[in-house]
Short mmCIF file of C-alpha atoms and ligand atoms in Angstrom, two decimals:
data_model
loop_
_atom_site.label_atom_id
_atom_site.label_comp_id
_atom_site.label_asym_id
_atom_site.label_seq_id
_atom_site.Cartn_x
_atom_site.Cartn_y
_atom_site.Cartn_z
CA MET A 1 55.31 171.64 83.66
CA HIS A 2 54.64 168.30 85.34
CA ALA A 3 55.19 164.83 83.97
CA GLU A 4 52.17 163.25 82.27
CA LYS A 5 49.86 162.02 85.02
CA LEU A 6 47.01 160.41 83.17
CA SER A 7 47.86 157.93 80.44
CA PHE A 8 45.73 157.86 77.30
CA ASP A 9 45.16 154.14 77.93
CA LEU A 10 42.79 155.15 80.76
CA PHE A 11 40.61 157.06 78.25
CA ASN A 12 40.91 154.99 75.10
CA ALA A 13 38.27 152.46 76.08
CA LEU A 14 35.86 154.92 77.75
CA PRO A 15 32.39 155.12 76.23
CA ASP A 16 31.59 158.41 74.44
CA VAL A 17 28.92 159.46 76.97
CA GLU A 18 31.34 159.21 79.85
CA CYS A 19 33.93 161.21 77.89
CA GLN A 20 31.35 163.94 77.24
CA GLU A 21 30.71 164.29 80.99
CA ARG A 22 34.43 164.32 81.76
CA ILE A 23 35.08 166.96 79.08
CA ARG A 24 32.40 169.22 80.57
CA ALA A 25 33.70 168.67 84.12
CA ALA A 26 37.35 169.33 83.16
CA LYS A 27 36.38 172.47 81.22
CA ALA A 28 34.43 173.73 84.21
CA ARG A 29 37.46 173.14 86.47
CA LEU A 30 39.76 174.96 84.06
CA GLY A 31 37.41 177.91 83.52
CA ARG A 32 39.05 180.82 81.68
CA LYS A 33 42.44 179.11 81.70
CA VAL A 34 41.40 177.17 78.61
CA VAL A 35 39.82 178.07 75.28
CA LEU A 36 38.62 175.44 72.81
CA LEU A 37 39.01 176.55 69.21
CA CYS A 38 37.12 174.35 66.78
CA HIS A 39 37.30 174.18 62.98
CA HIS A 40 34.02 173.80 61.07
CA TYR A 41 34.97 170.26 59.99
CA GLN A 42 35.08 168.91 63.52
CA ARG A 43 32.67 166.12 64.33
CA ALA A 44 29.46 166.97 66.20
CA ASP A 45 30.55 165.26 69.44
CA ILE A 46 33.55 167.63 69.62
CA TYR A 47 32.00 170.74 68.05
CA GLN A 48 29.41 170.93 70.86
CA HIS A 49 32.23 171.80 73.30
CA ALA A 50 33.70 174.64 71.21
CA ASP A 51 34.17 178.07 72.77
CA LEU A 52 34.95 179.59 69.38
CA THR A 53 34.55 178.24 65.85
CA GLY A 54 35.67 179.35 62.41
CA ASP A 55 37.66 178.84 59.23
CA SER A 56 41.45 178.92 59.19
CA LEU A 57 41.71 182.72 58.99
CA LYS A 58 39.21 183.39 61.75
CA LEU A 59 40.78 180.77 64.01
CA ALA A 60 44.28 182.19 63.40
CA ARG A 61 43.02 185.64 64.46
CA LEU A 62 41.19 184.21 67.48
CA ALA A 63 44.33 182.35 68.57
CA SER A 64 46.34 185.58 68.34
CA GLN A 65 43.74 187.47 70.40
CA SER A 66 43.09 184.88 73.11
CA ASP A 67 44.29 185.40 76.68
CA ALA A 68 43.71 181.81 77.80
CA GLN A 69 46.72 179.96 79.17
CA TYR A 70 45.85 176.87 77.12
CA ILE A 71 44.58 176.96 73.53
CA VAL A 72 43.15 173.53 72.81
CA PHE A 73 42.88 173.31 69.04
CA CYS A 74 40.26 170.95 67.69
CA GLY A 75 41.48 170.94 64.12
CA VAL A 76 44.62 169.73 62.40
CA HIS A 77 48.34 170.08 63.04
CA PHE A 78 49.08 173.17 60.92
CA MET A 79 46.27 175.06 62.71
CA ALA A 80 47.72 174.29 66.14
CA GLU A 81 51.15 175.38 64.85
CA VAL A 82 49.66 178.72 63.76
CA ALA A 83 48.08 179.10 67.21
CA ASP A 84 51.47 178.45 68.82
CA ILE A 85 53.26 180.92 66.51
CA LEU A 86 50.71 183.73 66.96
CA SER A 87 50.01 183.32 70.67
CA LYS A 88 52.01 184.82 73.52
CA PRO A 89 55.08 182.95 74.85
CA GLU A 90 53.32 182.09 78.12
CA GLN A 91 50.40 180.44 76.29
CA THR A 92 50.40 176.81 75.17
CA ALA A 93 48.74 175.41 72.04
CA ILE A 94 47.53 171.82 72.31
CA LEU A 95 46.39 169.38 69.63
CA PRO A 96 44.35 166.57 71.24
CA ASP A 97 45.66 163.92 68.80
CA LEU A 98 49.11 164.51 67.32
CA ALA A 99 48.21 162.27 64.37
CA ALA A 100 45.63 164.83 63.18
CA GLY A 101 47.60 166.10 60.18
CA CYS A 102 46.52 167.43 56.79
CA SER A 103 47.28 165.25 53.77
CA MET A 104 47.42 168.33 51.52
CA ALA A 105 49.94 170.06 53.79
CA ASP A 106 52.10 166.93 53.56
CA MET A 107 52.28 167.30 49.75
CA ALA A 108 54.92 170.03 50.09
CA ASN A 109 58.00 169.95 52.28
CA LEU A 110 60.96 172.25 52.83
CA ALA A 111 63.45 170.11 50.89
CA LYS A 112 61.22 170.11 47.80
CA VAL A 113 60.35 173.80 48.04
CA GLU A 114 64.04 174.71 48.42
CA ARG A 115 64.91 172.56 45.40
CA CYS A 116 62.16 174.30 43.44
CA TRP A 117 63.54 177.70 44.50
CA CYS A 118 67.05 176.68 43.34
CA GLU A 119 65.71 175.48 40.00
CA LEU A 120 63.72 178.69 39.53
CA SER A 121 66.79 180.71 40.46
CA ALA A 122 68.71 179.05 37.64
CA VAL A 123 66.16 180.44 35.15
CA LEU A 124 65.03 183.70 36.81
CA ASN A 125 66.08 186.08 39.53
CA ALA A 126 63.70 184.31 41.94
CA GLU A 127 64.19 186.74 44.83
CA GLU A 128 63.02 189.63 42.66
CA GLU A 129 60.68 187.93 40.21
CA VAL A 130 58.88 185.23 42.21
CA MET A 131 56.79 185.75 45.35
CA PRO A 132 56.42 182.58 47.43
CA VAL A 133 52.87 182.27 48.77
CA THR A 134 51.97 179.35 50.99
CA TYR A 135 48.43 178.28 51.75
CA ILE A 136 47.99 178.19 55.53
CA ASN A 137 47.56 174.41 55.07
CA SER A 138 51.32 173.88 55.25
CA ALA A 139 53.98 173.09 57.83
CA ALA A 140 55.53 175.92 59.86
CA ASP A 141 58.91 175.57 58.08
CA LEU A 142 57.23 176.43 54.75
CA LYS A 143 55.69 179.52 56.32
CA ALA A 144 59.18 180.34 57.59
CA PHE A 145 60.53 179.89 54.04
CA CYS A 146 58.01 182.48 52.86
CA GLY A 147 58.87 184.81 55.73
CA GLU A 148 62.56 184.58 54.81
CA HIS A 149 62.03 185.18 51.09
CA GLY A 150 59.70 188.18 51.29
CA GLY A 151 56.63 185.96 50.90
CA ILE A 152 53.35 185.53 52.68
CA VAL A 153 50.67 183.08 53.88
CA CYS A 154 47.11 182.98 52.56
CA THR A 155 43.91 181.17 53.49
CA SER A 156 40.93 180.18 51.37
CA SER A 157 39.15 183.38 52.42
CA ASN A 158 41.86 185.92 51.57
CA ALA A 159 43.74 184.25 48.67
CA ARG A 160 42.80 186.92 46.14
CA THR A 161 43.78 189.85 48.39
CA ILE A 162 47.07 188.12 49.14
CA ALA A 163 47.74 187.39 45.44
CA GLU A 164 47.11 191.08 44.66
CA TRP A 165 49.59 192.00 47.39
CA ALA A 166 52.12 189.58 45.89
CA PHE A 167 51.68 190.75 42.28
CA ALA A 168 52.09 194.36 43.39
CA ARG A 169 55.62 193.40 44.48
CA ARG A 170 56.83 190.71 42.07
CA PRO A 171 55.62 189.61 38.61
CA LYS A 172 55.22 185.89 39.43
CA ILE A 173 53.85 183.81 42.28
CA LEU A 174 54.99 180.36 43.41
CA PHE A 175 51.86 179.02 45.12
CA PHE A 176 51.98 175.90 47.31
CA PRO A 177 50.72 173.34 48.18
CA ASP A 178 47.16 173.53 46.72
CA GLN A 179 47.05 173.89 42.94
CA HIS A 180 43.24 174.25 42.98
CA LEU A 181 43.04 177.25 45.30
CA GLY A 182 45.89 178.83 43.34
CA ARG A 183 44.25 178.22 39.96
CA TRP A 184 40.84 179.46 41.08
CA THR A 185 42.40 182.60 42.56
CA GLY A 186 44.37 183.26 39.36
CA HIS A 187 41.27 182.70 37.25
CA LYS A 188 39.26 185.19 39.33
CA MET A 189 42.05 187.71 38.73
CA GLY A 190 41.82 187.19 34.97
CA ILE A 191 45.03 185.20 34.49
CA PRO A 192 44.70 182.86 31.49
CA LEU A 193 45.06 179.14 32.18
CA ASP A 194 48.15 178.90 29.94
CA GLU A 195 49.94 181.36 32.23
CA MET A 196 49.28 179.12 35.24
CA MET A 197 51.68 176.18 35.11
CA VAL A 198 51.63 173.15 37.40
CA TRP A 199 54.96 172.60 39.15
CA ASP A 200 55.49 168.88 39.76
CA PRO A 201 57.99 168.73 42.64
CA ASP A 202 59.02 165.20 41.71
CA LEU A 203 60.28 166.21 38.27
CA GLU A 204 63.33 168.22 37.31
CA ASN A 205 62.36 171.90 36.84
CA GLY A 206 58.88 170.93 37.97
CA GLY A 207 58.41 169.17 34.62
CA LEU A 208 58.44 172.55 32.84
CA THR A 209 60.59 173.98 30.05
CA VAL A 210 62.56 177.17 30.56
CA GLU A 211 60.09 178.96 28.25
CA GLN A 212 57.12 177.74 30.30
CA ILE A 213 58.76 178.95 33.52
CA ARG A 214 59.46 182.36 31.94
CA LYS A 215 55.90 182.64 30.61
CA ALA A 216 54.11 181.55 33.82
CA LYS A 217 52.56 184.20 36.06
CA LEU A 218 51.46 181.60 38.57
CA LEU A 219 53.40 178.44 39.34
CA LEU A 220 50.99 176.01 40.98
CA TRP A 221 52.45 173.30 43.20
CA LYS A 222 51.07 169.89 42.31
CA GLY A 223 49.14 169.33 45.52
CA HIS A 224 45.46 168.83 46.35
CA CYS A 225 43.01 167.97 49.10
CA SER A 226 41.98 164.33 48.98
CA VAL A 227 38.58 165.21 50.48
CA HIS A 228 37.68 167.96 47.97
CA GLN A 229 38.95 166.05 44.95
CA MET A 230 35.96 163.71 45.38
CA PHE A 231 33.58 166.42 44.12
CA GLN A 232 32.91 166.37 40.38
CA LYS A 233 31.08 168.51 37.83
CA SER A 234 28.81 165.55 36.97
CA GLN A 235 27.36 165.76 40.51
CA ILE A 236 26.50 169.43 39.92
CA ASP A 237 24.95 168.61 36.53
CA ALA A 238 22.73 165.91 38.05
CA PHE A 239 21.60 168.30 40.83
CA ARG A 240 20.81 171.11 38.39
CA GLN A 241 18.80 168.75 36.21
CA GLN A 242 16.71 167.62 39.18
CA TYR A 243 16.47 170.99 40.93
CA PRO A 244 16.89 173.81 38.39
CA GLU A 245 16.11 176.40 41.08
CA GLY A 246 18.79 174.99 43.44
CA LYS A 247 22.06 176.77 44.21
CA VAL A 248 25.56 175.29 44.28
CA ILE A 249 28.35 176.44 46.59
CA ALA A 250 31.85 174.95 46.78
CA HIS A 251 35.13 175.33 48.64
CA PRO A 252 38.03 176.60 46.46
CA GLU A 253 39.98 173.40 47.17
CA CYS A 254 37.57 171.73 44.72
CA ASN A 255 38.82 171.24 41.17
CA PHE A 256 38.54 174.03 38.60
CA GLU A 257 35.50 172.57 36.81
CA VAL A 258 33.57 172.27 40.07
CA CYS A 259 34.40 175.87 41.04
CA LEU A 260 33.57 177.12 37.55
CA ASN A 261 30.16 175.41 37.62
CA SER A 262 29.22 176.50 41.14
CA ASP A 263 27.11 179.61 41.83
CA ASP A 264 29.46 180.63 44.61
CA VAL A 265 32.89 179.59 45.91
CA GLY A 266 34.38 180.38 49.29
CA SER A 267 35.95 179.32 52.58
CA THR A 268 34.10 177.27 55.18
CA GLU A 269 33.14 180.42 57.11
CA TYR A 270 31.87 181.98 53.89
CA ILE A 271 29.81 178.88 53.02
CA VAL A 272 28.23 178.97 56.50
CA LYS A 273 27.46 182.70 56.16
CA VAL A 274 25.94 182.45 52.67
CA ILE A 275 23.68 179.54 53.59
CA LYS A 276 22.61 181.07 56.91
CA GLU A 277 21.70 184.34 55.14
CA ALA A 278 19.88 182.63 52.24
CA PRO A 279 16.09 182.95 52.07
CA SER A 280 14.07 180.19 53.68
CA GLY A 281 12.87 177.51 51.31
CA THR A 282 16.09 177.52 49.26
CA ARG A 283 17.95 174.35 48.30
CA TRP A 284 21.75 174.09 48.26
CA LEU A 285 24.29 171.61 46.95
CA VAL A 286 27.47 172.01 48.98
CA GLY A 287 30.98 170.88 47.97
CA THR A 288 32.92 170.67 51.20
CA GLU A 289 33.56 168.27 54.07
CA LEU A 290 30.65 166.18 55.33
CA ASN A 291 30.65 167.13 59.03
CA LEU A 292 30.08 170.79 58.09
CA VAL A 293 27.44 169.99 55.48
CA ASP A 294 25.57 167.68 57.89
CA ARG A 295 25.60 170.37 60.60
CA LEU A 296 24.29 172.99 58.18
CA ALA A 297 21.58 170.60 57.00
CA ARG A 298 20.42 170.03 60.58
CA GLU A 299 20.59 173.71 61.56
CA MET A 300 18.83 174.99 58.43
CA LEU A 301 15.99 172.46 58.40
CA PRO A 302 13.70 174.50 60.72
CA GLN A 303 14.00 177.42 58.24
CA GLY A 304 12.89 175.15 55.42
CA LYS A 305 16.30 175.22 53.71
CA ILE A 306 17.44 171.97 52.17
CA ILE A 307 21.17 171.37 52.22
CA GLN A 308 22.61 168.52 50.16
CA PHE A 309 26.10 167.08 50.08
CA MET A 310 27.73 167.22 46.65
CA SER A 311 29.13 163.70 46.48
CA HIS A 312 27.34 160.35 46.57
CA ILE A 313 30.18 158.91 48.59
CA THR A 314 31.24 159.96 52.06
CA CYS A 315 33.98 162.63 52.00
CA MET A 316 35.19 163.22 55.52
CA CYS A 317 38.51 164.62 56.52
CA SER A 318 39.83 161.50 58.26
CA THR A 319 42.51 163.46 60.10
CA MET A 320 40.08 166.09 61.48
CA GLN A 321 37.99 163.09 62.56
CA ARG A 322 40.83 161.87 64.78
CA ILE A 323 39.96 164.48 67.40
CA ASP A 324 37.50 162.36 69.33
CA PRO A 325 35.89 162.62 72.80
CA GLN A 326 38.50 160.23 74.24
CA HIS A 327 41.45 162.44 73.19
CA LEU A 328 39.69 165.65 74.19
CA ALA A 329 38.79 164.28 77.63
CA TRP A 330 42.40 163.06 78.03
CA VAL A 331 44.06 166.42 77.30
CA LEU A 332 41.54 168.44 79.34
CA GLU A 333 41.75 166.21 82.43
CA ASN A 334 45.52 166.36 82.26
CA LEU A 335 45.36 170.16 82.05
CA ALA A 336 42.95 170.26 84.99
CA GLU A 337 45.57 168.23 86.92
CA GLY A 338 48.28 170.69 85.89
CA CYS A 339 49.85 168.46 83.21
CA VAL A 340 50.33 169.60 79.63
CA VAL A 341 50.08 166.83 77.04
CA ASN A 342 50.36 167.19 73.25
CA ALA A 343 51.74 170.73 73.29
CA ILE A 344 52.64 172.02 69.83
CA GLN A 345 55.90 173.95 69.97
CA VAL A 346 57.37 175.30 66.77
CA PRO A 347 61.17 175.74 67.13
CA PRO A 348 61.88 179.44 67.94
CA HIS A 349 63.87 180.37 64.81
CA GLU A 350 61.26 178.76 62.55
CA ALA A 351 58.43 180.38 64.52
CA GLU A 352 60.01 183.82 64.20
CA LEU A 353 60.22 183.63 60.39
CA ALA A 354 56.81 181.98 60.05
CA ARG A 355 55.33 184.77 62.19
CA VAL A 356 56.69 187.32 59.70
CA ALA A 357 54.75 185.65 56.85
CA LEU A 358 51.61 185.20 58.99
CA GLU A 359 51.65 188.77 60.27
CA ARG A 360 52.04 190.05 56.72
CA MET A 361 48.87 188.12 55.90
CA LEU A 362 46.95 189.41 58.93
CA ALA A 363 47.99 192.98 58.13
CA VAL A 364 46.93 192.70 54.48
CA SER A 365 43.60 190.94 55.04
P1 13P B 1 38.93 176.97 55.57
O1 13P B 1 40.00 177.97 55.88
O2 13P B 1 38.03 177.41 54.48
O3 13P B 1 38.21 176.57 56.80
O4 13P B 1 39.64 175.69 54.97
C1 13P B 1 40.48 174.88 55.70
C2 13P B 1 40.57 173.55 55.12
O5 13P B 1 41.43 172.78 55.46
C3 13P B 1 39.62 173.18 54.10
O6 13P B 1 39.88 171.89 53.68
FE1 SF4 B 2 43.64 169.09 54.81
FE2 SF4 B 2 41.71 168.49 53.04
FE3 SF4 B 2 41.42 167.86 55.63
FE4 SF4 B 2 41.30 170.41 54.83
S1 SF4 B 2 39.89 168.76 54.31
S2 SF4 B 2 42.41 169.63 56.61
S3 SF4 B 2 42.86 170.39 53.19
S4 SF4 B 2 42.98 167.04 54.22
#
C-alpha cells in the first residue's frame, strides 16, 4: 500500500460536473478491480455511478460475493464494516467519507451493552434465557458481542425470521439498538405490548423492575432513527382523507403507530419492489428517506404512479448525504493511482466474532 498521493484538498473545491467526469474516468481505469455498492438512500449524483444497489441485507450478501479488489461502499460506516468483515482478506472495503456514520448505530455501544448484560445476569441466567440480537445498524464490536454470546444480527428485511430463530433457542430477546424495528417485529409475531419493555441504557436496570425484566419477552433498547422518527400518524390520516384510494408503505424504523396505520411495512428493497410491481395509476405515501422516495417518484412517473413523501418537512439521512462527488472522485482517483484511502479495517479478533453473528444471519435468512 502506498502513502496517500492525492490530498482531499485538491478535490474539495472541485465543481460537481468535473467530479462526475473524474469519477467515470477513474472507474474506467480501475475496471473490474473496483465495485461500487450503493445503498438506496444515496443521493442521485452518487447513485448514478453504482454497480450494485440494495438494502442492508442485499448489500451484505453482495459484499460477501464480490471478487473486486476494492469494495467502495457508498453508504454508512456500519455497512462498510460489514463489507470488510464478510469479504476476503485480500479485498479492501472503502468508505468515501469516514464521517458517514449512523446516528441510530451510535445509540448503543459496547460498554452500555455489557453493563446491560451484567444487570440482566443479576436477575436471570442471561446466557441461557436471553438471546442478544443486534440490528445490522450497529458497530462491529456489538456484532462481535452477539457472536460471542450465541446471538445474531438482523436487518429490516429478515427481523422476523431472525427473531423466530432466537426464540427457538432462548425465551427472551435483547434487541438493540432500534426499539421500533424490535417492537414491530414482536407485534407481528403476536407478542403483547406489555411483554415488550424498553431498556433505557442510561438508567440502572434499564429503568425496569425485576418483575418487568422477568415478564418481558422482548427487551427493546431505547434507540431510534432520527430520520424515521419524523413520520407521524397524522400525516397518514391527512393523506387518507385526501386520497382514500391511496396506499401507505413505511420502513419498520418508523414508530409503532405509523407502522400500524400503514398498508405495508418493509425494508428499502421491499418498498422499491412493492412500488415497482404496483399497478399503474396507483398513488403511494412513503415513510422512508427522501432520496429514495424522490428517485421512486421520478422513476414511476412514466407509469402514471404518484409517489408522495410522508412528511411535510425534509427527512434526509445527513450522514448518507456526506458521500458526495468530491469524496467519491478523491477515493477513486487515489485507487487508480494505487493508493488506498479511507479503508475500513475491523480489528481481527472483533471481525472474527462479528462474522460468526453475521454468518448465522446469512445462513438463517
Ligand atoms: P434497509 O436495510 O431497509 O435498507 O435499512 C437501512 C437503514 O439504515 C434504514 O434507515
Ligand atoms: Fe442510520 Fe437512520 Fe440514516 Fe438509516 S436513515 S443510516 S438508521 S440515521
